Amino acid sequence: MNHMTYVLALASVSLISVSSLVAAFYLSRRPLDKIMFVLISLATGAMLGNGFVHVIQESYEYVASGKISSMTVSVLMLGGYFLSFVLHKVMHLH
């Protein structure tokens, strides 16, 4: 990768960060409080979804290299989703 790629990546991240900072300053506190939970949930879901997509891709690269079977990867993914579901239900009981 050349240096221009890093400069453009840094510039785009900076632009996005500054735009969200400006929006936070100009929004009044009351409307922001009403939608804050929704915005945090959306951001968390987007980050977790992105992470899972990358983990799934890497796990199937291990399958292609013969280091692990596809059945093991599938069972581990389903087990992780099930564990996440159970933890969510337990947290709501308390």
Coordinates of C-alpha atoms in Angstrom, one line a residue:
M1 CA 0.0 0.0 0.0
N2 CA 1.3 3.4 -0.8
H3 CA 1.2 6.4 1.6
M4 CA -1.7 8.1 -0.2
T5 CA -4.0 5.2 0.9
Y6 CA -3.1 6.0 4.5
V7 CA -3.6 9.7 4.1
L8 CA -7.0 9.2 2.5
A9 CA -8.1 6.7 5.2
L10 CA -7.0 9.1 7.9
A11 CA -8.8 12.0 6.2
S12 CA -12.1 10.1 5.8
V13 CA -12.0 9.0 9.5
S14 CA -11.3 12.5 10.6
L15 CA -14.1 14.0 8.4
I16 CA -16.6 11.5 9.9
S17 CA -15.4 12.2 13.4
V18 CA -15.6 15.9 13.0
S19 CA -19.1 15.8 11.4
S20 CA -20.4 13.7 14.3
L21 CA -18.8 16.1 16.8
V22 CA -20.4 19.1 15.1
A23 CA -23.8 17.4 15.1
A24 CA -23.5 16.6 18.8
F25 CA -22.8 20.3 19.6
Y26 CA -25.6 21.6 17.5
L27 CA -28.3 19.2 18.6
S28 CA -30.1 20.3 21.7
R29 CA -29.8 18.0 24.6
R30 CA -33.5 17.0 24.9
P31 CA -34.0 15.5 21.4
L32 CA -30.7 13.8 21.6
D33 CA -31.6 12.0 24.8
K34 CA -34.7 10.6 23.2
I35 CA -32.9 8.9 20.4
M36 CA -29.5 8.1 22.2
F37 CA -30.5 4.5 23.1
V38 CA -31.5 3.8 19.5
L39 CA -28.3 5.3 18.1
I40 CA -26.1 3.4 20.6
S41 CA -27.9 0.2 19.8
L42 CA -27.5 0.7 16.0
A43 CA -23.7 1.5 16.4
T44 CA -23.2 -1.6 18.6
G45 CA -25.0 -3.8 16.2
A46 CA -23.1 -2.5 13.3
M47 CA -19.7 -3.1 14.9
L48 CA -20.6 -6.5 16.2
G49 CA -22.0 -7.5 12.8
N50 CA -18.9 -6.3 11.0
G51 CA -16.8 -8.2 13.5
F52 CA -18.7 -11.4 13.0
V53 CA -18.5 -11.2 9.3
H54 CA -14.8 -10.9 9.4
V55 CA -14.5 -13.8 12.0
I56 CA -16.6 -16.1 9.8
Q57 CA -14.5 -15.3 6.8
E58 CA -11.3 -16.1 8.6
S59 CA -12.7 -19.3 10.1
Y60 CA -13.6 -20.6 6.7
E61 CA -10.1 -19.7 5.5
Y62 CA -8.9 -22.2 8.1
V63 CA -11.4 -24.7 6.7
A64 CA -9.9 -24.2 3.2
S65 CA -6.4 -24.7 4.6
G66 CA -7.4 -28.0 6.2
K67 CA -6.7 -26.9 9.8
I68 CA -10.2 -27.4 11.0
S69 CA -13.4 -29.0 9.7
S70 CA -16.4 -27.0 8.4
M71 CA -18.6 -28.9 10.8
T72 CA -16.6 -27.7 13.8
V73 CA -16.7 -24.1 12.6
S74 CA -20.5 -24.4 12.1
V75 CA -21.1 -25.9 15.5
L76 CA -18.9 -23.3 17.2
M77 CA -20.8 -20.4 15.4
L78 CA -24.2 -21.8 16.4
G79 CA -23.0 -22.4 19.9
G80 CA -21.8 -18.8 20.2
Y81 CA -25.1 -17.5 18.9
F82 CA -27.0 -19.8 21.3
L83 CA -24.9 -18.7 24.2
S84 CA -25.4 -15.0 23.3
F85 CA -29.2 -15.7 23.2
V86 CA -29.2 -17.4 26.6
L87 CA -27.1 -14.7 28.2
H88 CA -29.5 -12.0 26.8
K89 CA -32.5 -13.8 28.3
V90 CA -30.8 -14.3 31.7
M91 CA -29.8 -10.6 31.8
H92 CA -33.4 -9.6 31.2
L93 CA -34.6 -11.8 34.1
H94 CA -32.5 -9.8 36.5

